Each structure stands twice: as C-alpha cells, then as structure tokens.
mmCIF file of C-alpha atoms in Angstrom:
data_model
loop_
_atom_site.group_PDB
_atom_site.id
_atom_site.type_symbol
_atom_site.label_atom_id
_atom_site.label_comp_id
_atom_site.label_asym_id
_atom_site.label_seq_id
_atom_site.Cartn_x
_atom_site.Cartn_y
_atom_site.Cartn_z
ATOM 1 C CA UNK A 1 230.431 63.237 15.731
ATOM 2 C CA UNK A 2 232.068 60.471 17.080
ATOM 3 C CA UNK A 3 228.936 58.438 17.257
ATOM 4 C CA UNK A 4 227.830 59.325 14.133
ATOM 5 C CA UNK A 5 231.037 58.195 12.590
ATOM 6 C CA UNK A 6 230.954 54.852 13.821
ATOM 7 C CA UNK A 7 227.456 54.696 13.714
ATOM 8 C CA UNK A 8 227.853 55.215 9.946
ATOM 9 C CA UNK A 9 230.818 52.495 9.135
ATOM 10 C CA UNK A 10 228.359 50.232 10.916
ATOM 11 C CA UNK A 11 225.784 51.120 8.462
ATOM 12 C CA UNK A 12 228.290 50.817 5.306
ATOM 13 C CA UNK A 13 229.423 47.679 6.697
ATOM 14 C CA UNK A 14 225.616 46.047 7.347
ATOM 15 C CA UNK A 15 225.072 47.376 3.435
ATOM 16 C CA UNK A 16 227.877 45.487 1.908
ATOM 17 C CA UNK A 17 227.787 42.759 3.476
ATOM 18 C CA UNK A 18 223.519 42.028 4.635
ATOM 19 C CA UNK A 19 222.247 45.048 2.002
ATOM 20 C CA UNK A 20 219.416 45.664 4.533
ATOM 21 C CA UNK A 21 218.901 48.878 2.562
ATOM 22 C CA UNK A 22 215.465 50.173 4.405
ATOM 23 C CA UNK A 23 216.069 48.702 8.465
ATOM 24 C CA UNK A 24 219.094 51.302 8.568
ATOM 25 C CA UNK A 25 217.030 53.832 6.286
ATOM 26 C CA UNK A 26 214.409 54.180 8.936
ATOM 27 C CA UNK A 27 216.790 53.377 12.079
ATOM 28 C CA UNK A 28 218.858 56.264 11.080
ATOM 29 C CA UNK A 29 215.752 58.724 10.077
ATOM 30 C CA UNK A 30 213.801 57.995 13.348
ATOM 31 C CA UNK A 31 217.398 58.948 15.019
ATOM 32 C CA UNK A 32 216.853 62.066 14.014
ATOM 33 C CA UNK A 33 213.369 62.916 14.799
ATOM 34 C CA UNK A 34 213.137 61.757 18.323
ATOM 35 C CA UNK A 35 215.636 64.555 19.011
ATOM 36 C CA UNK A 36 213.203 67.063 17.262
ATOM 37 C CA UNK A 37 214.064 70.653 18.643
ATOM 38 C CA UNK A 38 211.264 72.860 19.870
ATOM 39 C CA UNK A 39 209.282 75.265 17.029
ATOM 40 C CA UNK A 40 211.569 76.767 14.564
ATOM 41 C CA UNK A 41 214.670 76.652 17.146
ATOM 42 C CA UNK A 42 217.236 74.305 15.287
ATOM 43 C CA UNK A 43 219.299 73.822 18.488
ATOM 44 C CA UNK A 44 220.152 70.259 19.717
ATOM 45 C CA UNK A 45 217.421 70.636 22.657
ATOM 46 C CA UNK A 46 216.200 73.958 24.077
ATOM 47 C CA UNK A 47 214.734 74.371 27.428
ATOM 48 C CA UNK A 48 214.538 76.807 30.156
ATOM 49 C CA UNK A 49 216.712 79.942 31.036
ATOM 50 C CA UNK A 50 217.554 77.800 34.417
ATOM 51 C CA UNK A 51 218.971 75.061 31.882
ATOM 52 C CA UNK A 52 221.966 77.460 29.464
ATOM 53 C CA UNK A 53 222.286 79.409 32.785
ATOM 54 C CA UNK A 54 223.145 76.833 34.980
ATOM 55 C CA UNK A 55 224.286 73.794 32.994
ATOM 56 C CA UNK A 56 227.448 74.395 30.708
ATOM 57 C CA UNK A 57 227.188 74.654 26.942
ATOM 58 C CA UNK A 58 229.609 75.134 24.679
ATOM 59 C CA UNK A 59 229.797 78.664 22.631
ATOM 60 C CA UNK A 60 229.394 77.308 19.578
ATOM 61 C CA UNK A 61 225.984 75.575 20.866
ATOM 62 C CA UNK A 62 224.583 78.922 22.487
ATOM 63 C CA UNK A 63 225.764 80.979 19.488
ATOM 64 C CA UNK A 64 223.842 78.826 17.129
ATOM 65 C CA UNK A 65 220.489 78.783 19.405
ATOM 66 C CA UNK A 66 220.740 82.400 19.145
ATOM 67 C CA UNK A 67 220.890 82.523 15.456
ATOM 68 C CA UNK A 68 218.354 80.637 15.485
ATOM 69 C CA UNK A 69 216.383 83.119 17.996
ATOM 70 C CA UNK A 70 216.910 85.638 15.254
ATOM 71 C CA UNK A 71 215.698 84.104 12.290
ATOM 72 C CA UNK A 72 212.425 83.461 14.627
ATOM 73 C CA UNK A 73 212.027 87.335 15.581
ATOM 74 C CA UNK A 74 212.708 88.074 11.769
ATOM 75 C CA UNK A 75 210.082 86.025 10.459
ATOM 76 C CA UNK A 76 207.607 87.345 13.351
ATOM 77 C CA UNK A 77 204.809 90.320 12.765
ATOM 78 C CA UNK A 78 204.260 92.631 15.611
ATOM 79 C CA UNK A 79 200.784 90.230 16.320
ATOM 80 C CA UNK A 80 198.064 92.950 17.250
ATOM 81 C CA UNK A 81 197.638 97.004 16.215
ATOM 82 C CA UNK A 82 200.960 98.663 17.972
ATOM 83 C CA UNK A 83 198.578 101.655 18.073
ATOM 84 C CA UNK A 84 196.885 101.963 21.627
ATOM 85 C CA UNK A 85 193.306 102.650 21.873
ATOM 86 C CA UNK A 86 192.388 105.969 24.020
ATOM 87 C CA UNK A 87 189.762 104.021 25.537
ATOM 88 C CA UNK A 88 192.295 101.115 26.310
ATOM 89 C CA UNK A 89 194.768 100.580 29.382
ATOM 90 C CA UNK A 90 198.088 99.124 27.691
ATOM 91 C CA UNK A 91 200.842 97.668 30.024
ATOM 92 C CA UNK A 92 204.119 96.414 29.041
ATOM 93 C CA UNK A 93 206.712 93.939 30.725
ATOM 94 C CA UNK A 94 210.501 93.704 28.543
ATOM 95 C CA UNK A 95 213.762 92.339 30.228
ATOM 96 C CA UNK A 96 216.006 94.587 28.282
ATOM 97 C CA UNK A 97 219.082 92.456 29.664
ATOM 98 C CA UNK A 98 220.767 95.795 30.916
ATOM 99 C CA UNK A 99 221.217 98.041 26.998
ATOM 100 C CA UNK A 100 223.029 94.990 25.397
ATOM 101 C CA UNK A 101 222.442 92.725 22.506
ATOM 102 C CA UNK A 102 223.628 89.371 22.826
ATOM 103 C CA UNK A 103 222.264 86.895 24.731
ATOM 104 C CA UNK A 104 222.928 85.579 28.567
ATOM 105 C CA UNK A 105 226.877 87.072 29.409
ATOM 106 C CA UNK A 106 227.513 87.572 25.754
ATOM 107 C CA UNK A 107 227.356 91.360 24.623
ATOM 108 C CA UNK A 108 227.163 92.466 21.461
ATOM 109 C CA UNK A 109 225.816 96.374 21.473
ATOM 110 C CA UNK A 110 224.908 99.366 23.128
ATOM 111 C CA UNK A 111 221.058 99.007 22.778
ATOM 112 C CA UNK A 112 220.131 101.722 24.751
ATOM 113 C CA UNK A 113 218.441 104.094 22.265
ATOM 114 C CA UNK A 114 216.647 101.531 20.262
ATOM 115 C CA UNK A 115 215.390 99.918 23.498
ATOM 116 C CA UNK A 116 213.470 103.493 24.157
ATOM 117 C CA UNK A 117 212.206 103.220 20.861
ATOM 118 C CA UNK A 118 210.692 100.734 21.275
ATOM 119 C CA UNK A 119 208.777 101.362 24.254
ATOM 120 C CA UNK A 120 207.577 104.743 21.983
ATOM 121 C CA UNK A 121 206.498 102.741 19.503
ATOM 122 C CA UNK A 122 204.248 100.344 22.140
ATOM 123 C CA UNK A 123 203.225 103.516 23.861
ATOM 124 C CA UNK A 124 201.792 101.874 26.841
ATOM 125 C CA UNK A 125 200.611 103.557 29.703
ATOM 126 C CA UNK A 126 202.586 101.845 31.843
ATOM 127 C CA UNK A 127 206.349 100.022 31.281
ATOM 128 C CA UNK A 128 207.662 97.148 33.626
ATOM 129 C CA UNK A 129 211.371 96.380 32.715
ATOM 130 C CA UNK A 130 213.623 93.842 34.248
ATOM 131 C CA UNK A 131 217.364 94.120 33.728
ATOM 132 C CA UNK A 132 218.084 97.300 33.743
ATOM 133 C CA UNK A 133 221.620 98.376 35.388
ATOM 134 C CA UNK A 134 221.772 100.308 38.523
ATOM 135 C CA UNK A 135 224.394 103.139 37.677
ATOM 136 C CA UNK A 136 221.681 103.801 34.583
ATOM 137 C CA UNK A 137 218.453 104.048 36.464
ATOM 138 C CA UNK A 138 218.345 108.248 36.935
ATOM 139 C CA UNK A 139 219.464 108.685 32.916
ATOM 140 C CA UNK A 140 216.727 106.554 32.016
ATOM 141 C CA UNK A 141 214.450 108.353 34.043
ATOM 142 C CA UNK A 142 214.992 111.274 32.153
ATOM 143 C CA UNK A 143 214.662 109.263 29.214
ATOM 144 C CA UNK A 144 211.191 108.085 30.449
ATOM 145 C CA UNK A 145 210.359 112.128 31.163
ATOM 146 C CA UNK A 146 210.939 112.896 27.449
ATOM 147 C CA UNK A 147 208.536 110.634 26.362
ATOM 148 C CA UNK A 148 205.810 111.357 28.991
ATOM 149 C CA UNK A 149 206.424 108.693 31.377
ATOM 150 C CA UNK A 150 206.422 111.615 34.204
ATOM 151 C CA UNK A 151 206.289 108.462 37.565
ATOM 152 C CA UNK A 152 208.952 106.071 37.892
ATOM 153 C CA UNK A 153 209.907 103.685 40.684
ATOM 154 C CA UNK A 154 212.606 101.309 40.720
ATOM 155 C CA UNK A 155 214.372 98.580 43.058
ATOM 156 C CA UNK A 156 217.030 95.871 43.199
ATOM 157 C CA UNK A 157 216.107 92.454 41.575
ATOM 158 C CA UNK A 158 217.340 89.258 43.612
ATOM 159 C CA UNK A 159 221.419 89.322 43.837
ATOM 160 C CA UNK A 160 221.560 86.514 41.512
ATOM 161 C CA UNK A 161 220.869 89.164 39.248
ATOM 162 C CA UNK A 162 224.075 91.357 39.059
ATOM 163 C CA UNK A 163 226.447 91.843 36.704
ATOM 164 C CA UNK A 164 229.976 89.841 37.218
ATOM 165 C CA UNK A 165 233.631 90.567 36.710
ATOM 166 C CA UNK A 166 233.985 89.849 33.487
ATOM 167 C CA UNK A 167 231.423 92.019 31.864
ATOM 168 C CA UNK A 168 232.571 94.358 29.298
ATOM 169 C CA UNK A 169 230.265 96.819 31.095
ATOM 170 C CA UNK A 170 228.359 97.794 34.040
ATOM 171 C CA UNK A 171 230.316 95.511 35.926
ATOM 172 C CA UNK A 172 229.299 94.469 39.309
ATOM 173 C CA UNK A 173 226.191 96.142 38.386
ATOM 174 C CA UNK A 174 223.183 95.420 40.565
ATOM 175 C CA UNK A 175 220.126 94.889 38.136
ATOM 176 C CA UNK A 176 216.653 96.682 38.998
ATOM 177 C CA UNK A 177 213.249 96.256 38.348
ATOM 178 C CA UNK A 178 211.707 99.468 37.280
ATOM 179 C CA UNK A 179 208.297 100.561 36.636
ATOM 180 C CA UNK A 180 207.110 103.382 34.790
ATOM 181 C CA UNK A 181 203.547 105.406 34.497
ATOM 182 C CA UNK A 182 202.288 108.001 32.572
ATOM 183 C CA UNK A 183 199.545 108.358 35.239
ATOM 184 C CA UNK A 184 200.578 109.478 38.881
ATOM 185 C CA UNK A 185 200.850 106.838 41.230
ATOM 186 C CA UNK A 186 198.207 106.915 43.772
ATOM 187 C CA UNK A 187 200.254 104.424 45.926
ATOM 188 C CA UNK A 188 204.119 103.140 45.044
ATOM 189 C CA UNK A 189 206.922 100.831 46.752
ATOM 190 C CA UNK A 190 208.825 98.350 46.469
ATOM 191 C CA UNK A 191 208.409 94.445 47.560
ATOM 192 C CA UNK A 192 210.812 92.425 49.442
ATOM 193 C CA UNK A 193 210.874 88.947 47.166
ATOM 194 C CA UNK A 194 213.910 86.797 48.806
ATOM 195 C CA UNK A 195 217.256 89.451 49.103
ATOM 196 C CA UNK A 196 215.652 91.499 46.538
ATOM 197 C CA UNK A 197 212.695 93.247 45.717
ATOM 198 C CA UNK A 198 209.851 93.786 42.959
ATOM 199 C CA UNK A 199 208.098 97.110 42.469
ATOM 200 C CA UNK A 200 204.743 98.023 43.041
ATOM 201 C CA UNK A 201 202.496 101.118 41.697
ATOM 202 C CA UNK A 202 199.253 101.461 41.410
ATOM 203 C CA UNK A 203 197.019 104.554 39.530
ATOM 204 C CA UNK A 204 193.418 105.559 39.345
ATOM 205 C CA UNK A 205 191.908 105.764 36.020
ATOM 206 C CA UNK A 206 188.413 107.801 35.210
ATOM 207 C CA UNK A 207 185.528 106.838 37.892
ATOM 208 C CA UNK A 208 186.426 104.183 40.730
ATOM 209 C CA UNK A 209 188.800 101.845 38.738
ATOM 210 C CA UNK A 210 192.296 101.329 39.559
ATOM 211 C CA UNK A 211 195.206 99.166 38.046
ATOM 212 C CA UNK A 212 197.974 98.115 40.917
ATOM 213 C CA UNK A 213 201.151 97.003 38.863
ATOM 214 C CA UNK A 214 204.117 94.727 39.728
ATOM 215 C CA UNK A 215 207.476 94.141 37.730
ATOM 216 C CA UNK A 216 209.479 91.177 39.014
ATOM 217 C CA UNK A 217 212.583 88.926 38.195
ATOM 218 C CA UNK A 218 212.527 85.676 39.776
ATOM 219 C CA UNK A 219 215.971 84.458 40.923
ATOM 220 C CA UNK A 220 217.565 82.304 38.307
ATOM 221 C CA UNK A 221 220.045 79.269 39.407
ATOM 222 C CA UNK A 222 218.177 78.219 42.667
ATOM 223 C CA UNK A 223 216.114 76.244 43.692
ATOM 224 C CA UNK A 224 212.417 75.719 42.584
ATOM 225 C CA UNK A 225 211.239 76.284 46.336
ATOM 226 C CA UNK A 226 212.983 79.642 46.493
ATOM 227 C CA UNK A 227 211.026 81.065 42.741
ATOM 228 C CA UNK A 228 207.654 80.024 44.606
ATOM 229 C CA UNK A 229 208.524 81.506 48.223
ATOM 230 C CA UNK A 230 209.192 84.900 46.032
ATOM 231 C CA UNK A 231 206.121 85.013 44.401
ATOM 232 C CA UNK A 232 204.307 83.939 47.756
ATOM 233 C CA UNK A 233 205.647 87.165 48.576
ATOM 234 C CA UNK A 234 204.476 89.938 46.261
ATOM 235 C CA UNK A 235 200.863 88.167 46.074
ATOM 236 C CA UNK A 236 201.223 88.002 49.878
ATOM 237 C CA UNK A 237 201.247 92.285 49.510
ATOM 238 C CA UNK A 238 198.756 92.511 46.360
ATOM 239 C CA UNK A 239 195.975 90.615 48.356
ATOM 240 C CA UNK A 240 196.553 91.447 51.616
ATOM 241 C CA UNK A 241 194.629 94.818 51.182
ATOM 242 C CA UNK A 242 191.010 92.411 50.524
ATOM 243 C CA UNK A 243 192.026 90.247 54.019
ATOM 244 C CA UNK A 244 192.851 93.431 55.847
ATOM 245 C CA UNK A 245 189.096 94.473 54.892
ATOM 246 C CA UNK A 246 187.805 91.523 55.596
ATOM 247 C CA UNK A 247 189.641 92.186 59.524
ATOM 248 C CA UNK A 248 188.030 95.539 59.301
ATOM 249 C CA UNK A 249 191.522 96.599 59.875
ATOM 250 C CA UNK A 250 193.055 99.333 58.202
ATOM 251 C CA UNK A 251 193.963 99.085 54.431
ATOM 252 C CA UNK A 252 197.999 99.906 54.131
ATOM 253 C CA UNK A 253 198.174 99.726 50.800
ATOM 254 C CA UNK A 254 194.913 100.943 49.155
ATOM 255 C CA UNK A 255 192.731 103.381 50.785
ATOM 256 C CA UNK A 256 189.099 102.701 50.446
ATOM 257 C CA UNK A 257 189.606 99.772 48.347
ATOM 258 C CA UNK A 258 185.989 98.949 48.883
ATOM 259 C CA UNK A 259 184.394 101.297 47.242
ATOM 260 C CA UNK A 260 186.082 101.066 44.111
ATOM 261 C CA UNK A 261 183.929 99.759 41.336
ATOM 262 C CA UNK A 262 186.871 97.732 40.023
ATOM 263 C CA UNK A 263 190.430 96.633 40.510
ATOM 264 C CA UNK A 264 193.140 95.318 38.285
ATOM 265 C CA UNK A 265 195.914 93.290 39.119
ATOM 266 C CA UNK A 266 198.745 93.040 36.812
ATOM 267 C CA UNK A 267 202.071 91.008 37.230
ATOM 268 C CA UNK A 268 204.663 91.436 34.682
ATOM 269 C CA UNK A 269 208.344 89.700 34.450
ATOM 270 C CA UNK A 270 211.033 87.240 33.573
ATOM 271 C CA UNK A 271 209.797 84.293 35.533
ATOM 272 C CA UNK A 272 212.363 81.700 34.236
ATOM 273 C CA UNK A 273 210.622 78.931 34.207
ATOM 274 C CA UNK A 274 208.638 77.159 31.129
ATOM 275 C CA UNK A 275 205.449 75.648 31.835
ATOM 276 C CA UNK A 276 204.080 72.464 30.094
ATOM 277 C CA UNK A 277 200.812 74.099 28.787
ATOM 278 C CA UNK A 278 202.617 76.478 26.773
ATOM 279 C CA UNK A 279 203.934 73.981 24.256
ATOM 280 C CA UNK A 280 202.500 70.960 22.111
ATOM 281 C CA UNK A 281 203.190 67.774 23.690
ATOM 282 C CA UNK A 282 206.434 66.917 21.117
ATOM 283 C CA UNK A 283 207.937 70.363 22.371
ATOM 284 C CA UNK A 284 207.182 69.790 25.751
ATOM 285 C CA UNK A 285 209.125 66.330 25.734
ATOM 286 C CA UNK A 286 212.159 67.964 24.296
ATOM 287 C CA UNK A 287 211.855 70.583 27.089
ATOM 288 C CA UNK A 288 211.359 68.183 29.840
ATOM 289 C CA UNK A 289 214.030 65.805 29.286
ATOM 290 C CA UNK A 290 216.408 68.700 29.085
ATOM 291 C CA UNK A 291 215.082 70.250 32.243
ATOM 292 C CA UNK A 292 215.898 66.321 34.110
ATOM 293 C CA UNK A 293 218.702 66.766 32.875
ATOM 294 C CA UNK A 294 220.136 69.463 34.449
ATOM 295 C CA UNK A 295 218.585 68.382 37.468
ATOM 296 C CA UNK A 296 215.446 71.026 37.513
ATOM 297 C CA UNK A 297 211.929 70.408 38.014
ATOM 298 C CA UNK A 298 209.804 70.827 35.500
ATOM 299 C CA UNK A 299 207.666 72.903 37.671
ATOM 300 C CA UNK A 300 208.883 75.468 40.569
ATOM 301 C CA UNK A 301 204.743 75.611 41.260
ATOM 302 C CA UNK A 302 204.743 79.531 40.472
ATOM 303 C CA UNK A 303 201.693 78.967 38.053
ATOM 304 C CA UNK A 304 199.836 77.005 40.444
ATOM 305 C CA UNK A 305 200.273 79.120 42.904
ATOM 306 C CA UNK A 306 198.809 82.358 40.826
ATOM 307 C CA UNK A 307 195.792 80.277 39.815
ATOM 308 C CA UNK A 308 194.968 79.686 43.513
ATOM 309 C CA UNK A 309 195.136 83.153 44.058
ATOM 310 C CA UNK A 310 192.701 83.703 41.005
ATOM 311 C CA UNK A 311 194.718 85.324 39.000
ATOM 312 C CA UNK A 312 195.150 84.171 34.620
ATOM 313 C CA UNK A 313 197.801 84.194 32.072
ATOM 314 C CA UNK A 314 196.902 86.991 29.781
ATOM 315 C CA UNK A 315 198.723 85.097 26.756
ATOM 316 C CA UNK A 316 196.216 81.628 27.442
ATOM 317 C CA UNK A 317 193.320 83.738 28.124
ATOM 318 C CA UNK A 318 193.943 86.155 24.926
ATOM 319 C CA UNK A 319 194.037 83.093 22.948
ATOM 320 C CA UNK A 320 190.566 81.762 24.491
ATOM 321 C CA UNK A 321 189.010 84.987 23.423
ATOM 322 C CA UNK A 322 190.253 84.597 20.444
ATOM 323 C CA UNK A 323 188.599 81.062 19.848
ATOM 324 C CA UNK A 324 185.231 82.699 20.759
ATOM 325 C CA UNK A 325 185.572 85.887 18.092
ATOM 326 C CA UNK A 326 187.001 88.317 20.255
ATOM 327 C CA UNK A 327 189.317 90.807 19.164
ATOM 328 C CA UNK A 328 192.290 89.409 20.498
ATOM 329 C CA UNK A 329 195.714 88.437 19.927
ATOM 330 C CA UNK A 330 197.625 84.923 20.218
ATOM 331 C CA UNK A 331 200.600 85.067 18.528
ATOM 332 C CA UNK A 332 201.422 81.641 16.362
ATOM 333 C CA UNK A 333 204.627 79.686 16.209
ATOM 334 C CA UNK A 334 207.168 80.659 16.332
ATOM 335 C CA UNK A 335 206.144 81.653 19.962
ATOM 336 C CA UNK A 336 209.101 82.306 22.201
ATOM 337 C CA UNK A 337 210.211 85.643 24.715
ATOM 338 C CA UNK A 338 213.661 84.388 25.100
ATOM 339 C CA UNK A 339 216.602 83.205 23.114
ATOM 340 C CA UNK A 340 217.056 79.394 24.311
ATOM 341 C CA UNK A 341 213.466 79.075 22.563
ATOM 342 C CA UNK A 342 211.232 78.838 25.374
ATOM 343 C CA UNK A 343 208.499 81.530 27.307
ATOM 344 C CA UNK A 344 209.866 82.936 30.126
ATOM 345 C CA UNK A 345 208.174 86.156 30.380
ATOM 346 C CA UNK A 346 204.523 86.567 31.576
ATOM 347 C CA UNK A 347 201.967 89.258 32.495
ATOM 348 C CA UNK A 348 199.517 87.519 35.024
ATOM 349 C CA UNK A 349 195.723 89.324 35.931
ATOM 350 C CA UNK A 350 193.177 89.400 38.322
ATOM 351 C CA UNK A 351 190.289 91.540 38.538
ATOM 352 C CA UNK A 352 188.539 92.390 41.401
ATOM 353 C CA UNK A 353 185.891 91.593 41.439
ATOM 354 C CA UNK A 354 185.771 89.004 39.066
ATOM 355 C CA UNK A 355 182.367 89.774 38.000
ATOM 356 C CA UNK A 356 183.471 93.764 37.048
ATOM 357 C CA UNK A 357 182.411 94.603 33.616
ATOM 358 C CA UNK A 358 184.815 97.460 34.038
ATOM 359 C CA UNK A 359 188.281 96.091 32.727
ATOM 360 C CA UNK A 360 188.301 93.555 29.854
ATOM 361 C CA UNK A 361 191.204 91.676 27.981
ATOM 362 C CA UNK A 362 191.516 93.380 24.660
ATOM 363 C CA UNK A 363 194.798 91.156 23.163
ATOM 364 C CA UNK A 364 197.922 90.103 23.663
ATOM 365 C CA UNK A 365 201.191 90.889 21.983
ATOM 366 C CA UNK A 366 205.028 90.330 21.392
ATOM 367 C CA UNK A 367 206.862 92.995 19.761
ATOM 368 C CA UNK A 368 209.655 91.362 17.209
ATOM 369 C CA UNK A 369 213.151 92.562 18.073
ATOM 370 C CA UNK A 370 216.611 91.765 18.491
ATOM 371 C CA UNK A 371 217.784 94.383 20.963
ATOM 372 C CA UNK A 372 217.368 92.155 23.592
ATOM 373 C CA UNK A 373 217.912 88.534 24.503
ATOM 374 C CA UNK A 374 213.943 88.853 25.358
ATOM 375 C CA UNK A 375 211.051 89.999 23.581
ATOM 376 C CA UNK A 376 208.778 92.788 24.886
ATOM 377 C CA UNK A 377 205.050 91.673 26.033
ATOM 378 C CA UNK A 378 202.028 93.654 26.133
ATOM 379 C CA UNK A 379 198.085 93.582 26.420
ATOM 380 C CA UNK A 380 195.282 95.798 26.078
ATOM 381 C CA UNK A 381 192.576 96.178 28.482
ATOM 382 C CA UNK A 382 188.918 97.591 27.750
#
C-alpha cells in the first residue's frame, strides 16, 4: 500500500505537470499483470504447500487464498460419472486434514460425517486417506465396516505430520496413512518412508490380476533430498518383488507373482510438491518465483524418479486418452487439490507388464468439496 501510494502521487504529479496520459496508463496496467495469480486463485502469488507452510503469511493473506479455494470448488462439477462401473476397479486418494475444515492449522468444523459421505458417494473399491488422527483410527474403522469397507490397515505418516500444541483438537496427534478395501487383502503392511511409514495392500481380483496399493504423505518443511529418499523407499518395496524373481530368490511380498496375468501398481497421496507440467507456462512463472523465494526447489525429483521406475500420472495420462476419444476424464481450470491453488495430490500407475491388456485407464476425477483443505482424487480402471 505504501508503494502504491507513492507510486500514485508520482503518477498525479507526472499528469499535471508532463500530462503523459498513456506511458503511466500502460506502466501501471502491465504492473498489474506481471503479478498475474495462478487460474481462478486471486491471491497475490500461490505456490506450493512447502511455500504457506514454511514461509510466513499473514492471516489475512491465507484467509483470502482460501476464499478463493472455495469459490473454485463451487464453480467445479464432479468431472466424470460418480457411479462406479461393476466391471471397473475405482481407487481413491483424499487428505482429509484430520475431520476439520479450514485450511493448514486453521479449523473451522467437525467434518467427520460428511467426509464418510463422501467416500459413499465415490464408492471406490479401495480408499487411501492421508491425515487422519491417530486417537480416531479404530472409530473410523467401524465407520469403514458400515459401509462395506470390511480390510483396513493404517500407519504413522512422517513426524512432521502431527498435530501441535495449539490445536483446538487432537492435539499432539500423530497423523496416519490409512488404507481401506472392500476386497480382502491378499498381502498388507506398512512401509518405512524416513521416521514414518506408508501403507501397503494388495488384493486379487477375478482370474490372475492383482492391484498392490500404497497411501503416502511426503514430509512437508524439509528438504527436497529427504521427499525423494522417501519415495526411493516405497518403490524400493513395490519393485523389489520383479528383482527378487529375477534372483530366483524368494518373493516376500507377492507369492507367485509370475504367473499372474497382470499387475497394478497404484500410488496415492499428498506429495507436496507442484510440478511444472501441470500448469501453463504464465502459472508456472508465478509458481516458480514464489517457490525461489522461499528458498525451495522447484523440483524435489519425486516425478522423475517414478518415471524411471515406469510408472505415469493418471491425471496426464487421463487427459491423453482423452485427446485420442477415450472415455476419460481431465478436469479443466480451475484445476487445483489444495487450497494455496496448486496440485499436490497424485495417484501414480504402473502395470505389469506394460503390454497387459488386462487393466486399462478408464478416467480421472476430483470430487468438489469443502470439507477438506484438499480435494478427493479418483480413477477408474477397465
């Protein structure tokens, strides 16, 4: 405001006494486009979760952004049919950010009841949520029960991830991971990622085909090294079962892997970090500059390292299909998971092997809703 005050009495001044009318028109209106926010995200800049989670802003800031997150989710469609095929595997990933509205530390609401509506309404075979409080995990297991999710697993998420002092509740919570099937787990555990874990299950489906599911949250105010070493790690235990065969050693974590006709790989979570191909190239500049200036990379190398390891972002890929006239699903801007404005959340595939016929993208989808500071993700596969 300052600036803009004196910028202003400069202007008047210049107009009185040199009445260069259209040089301060156009200084002043290019001013205000080179500092363009992302989509429909009226916020002074908007980056990553590392960015509002680790460099300060003030409330009034945050508080607008979030506004802003809500006018987005209200003028957002459920993108796809929320009714799942029979013939169709549907998986879901939501950070719930532990049964509270709000956004980051702020809470705002008991969410618990319309967060399991939700998930009825998705009616996925299979759930991944981040976020979700330890002293809550055996209630919502029962909740799970009721509407036939009849397997559950659950585990820490990084420490970065609990719940401090001065929240209004749950306090000194530690946050889990959970995943939840309505088919029985053939094999189950959890994954040591850094001092925490992600969790692991994986079910057979009619024939030889089997789906092995993660649900992860990367640590959040660290360093881009220690996101990467993390995801080094649950890969390290989803492929290690194909170099174990290749040994001719024993398979730990799937029995007779080779003769199935077909695996799927799916990795679902709050990665927390935004990644250039996402975005057009005047959102990614906004983004970028933001990230350098909170001192943060612009890439912690998590999506390089899943494409060396052959595995695809089902958002990018639903959107190729979609370009080609396959049923599929890429939602439109507004495009966002989280409330700073940015993706954060992913669900990452393989299949093995990569010629199978047996397990095909159907679409992608976001589910519009302000119960959470994130969106819920899903996809379809034939």
């Amino acid at each position: 405001f300052i600036y803009l005050f004196f910028y202003l009495t400069f202007v008047y001044k210049s107009f009185v006494i040199r009445h260069h009318y259209i040089y301060h028109f156009y200084y002043f209106f290019f001013f205000l486009m080179i500092r363009r926010p992302p989509r429909s995200t009226l916020s002074s800049s908007s980056a990553a979760s590392d960015v509002y989670k680790r460099q300060p802003l003030p409330r009034p800031i945050q508080r607008h952004m979030y506004d802003c997150f809500l006018r987005d989710v209200a003028s957002m469609e459920a993108t796809g049919s929320h009714r799942r095929h029979p013939k169709r595997f549907r998986f879901t990933s939501f950070n719930i950010h532990f049964f509270t509205a709000g956004y980051s530390s702020i809470e705002l609401g008991d969410t618990r009841s319309a967060v399991m509506e939700v998930i009825q309404k998705i009616d996925a075979d299979a759930v991944a949520l981040q976020e979700v409080p330890s002293s809550e995990v055996y209630k919502l297991e029962r909740e799970f029960m009721k509407l036939g999710y009849a397997h559950m697993i659950f585990a820490p998420a990084p420490s970065v991830h609990t719940l401090k002092q001065d929240a209004r509740r749950y306090v000194g919570d530690r946050l889990m991971v959970v995943l939840a099937s309505r088919h029985r787990f053939s094999a189950e555990g959890a994954v040591a990622i850094g001092d925490g874990f992600a969790v692991f299950g994986a079910v057979h489906l009619g024939g030889s085909q089997v789906v092995a599911m993660y649900s992860v949250h990367l640590s959040v105010r660290c360093s881009p090294e220690q996101r990467r070493r993390e995801m080094e790690q649950l890969l390290a235990h989803a492929l290690d079962p194909h170099v174990a065969e290749d040994a001719g050693r024993p398979n730990p974590v799937m029995p007779h892997l080779s003769s199935m006709d077909s695996l799927l790989f799916l990795v679902g979570g709050d990665f927390q970090q935004p990644r250039q191909g996402d975005y057009p190239p005047h959102e990614w500049a906004v983004i970028a500059a933001d990230l350098r200036a909170a001192g943060l990379p612009l890439n912690d190398g998590v999506e390089t390292l899943f494409g060396q390891n052959g595995f695809k972002d089902a958002r990018r890929e639903a959107g190729d299909l979609r370009t080609e006239g396959v049923l599929a699903i890429r939602p439109e801007p507004p495009c966002v998971s989280a409330w700073n404005g940015v993706i954060s959340d992913y669900i990452m595939f393989k299949v093995v092997p990569d010629t199978s016929s047996l397990f095909q993208l159907g679409s992608f989808s976001i589910w519009p809703t302000n119960i959470s500071d994130h969106l819920p993700i899903f996809v379809d596969f034939d």
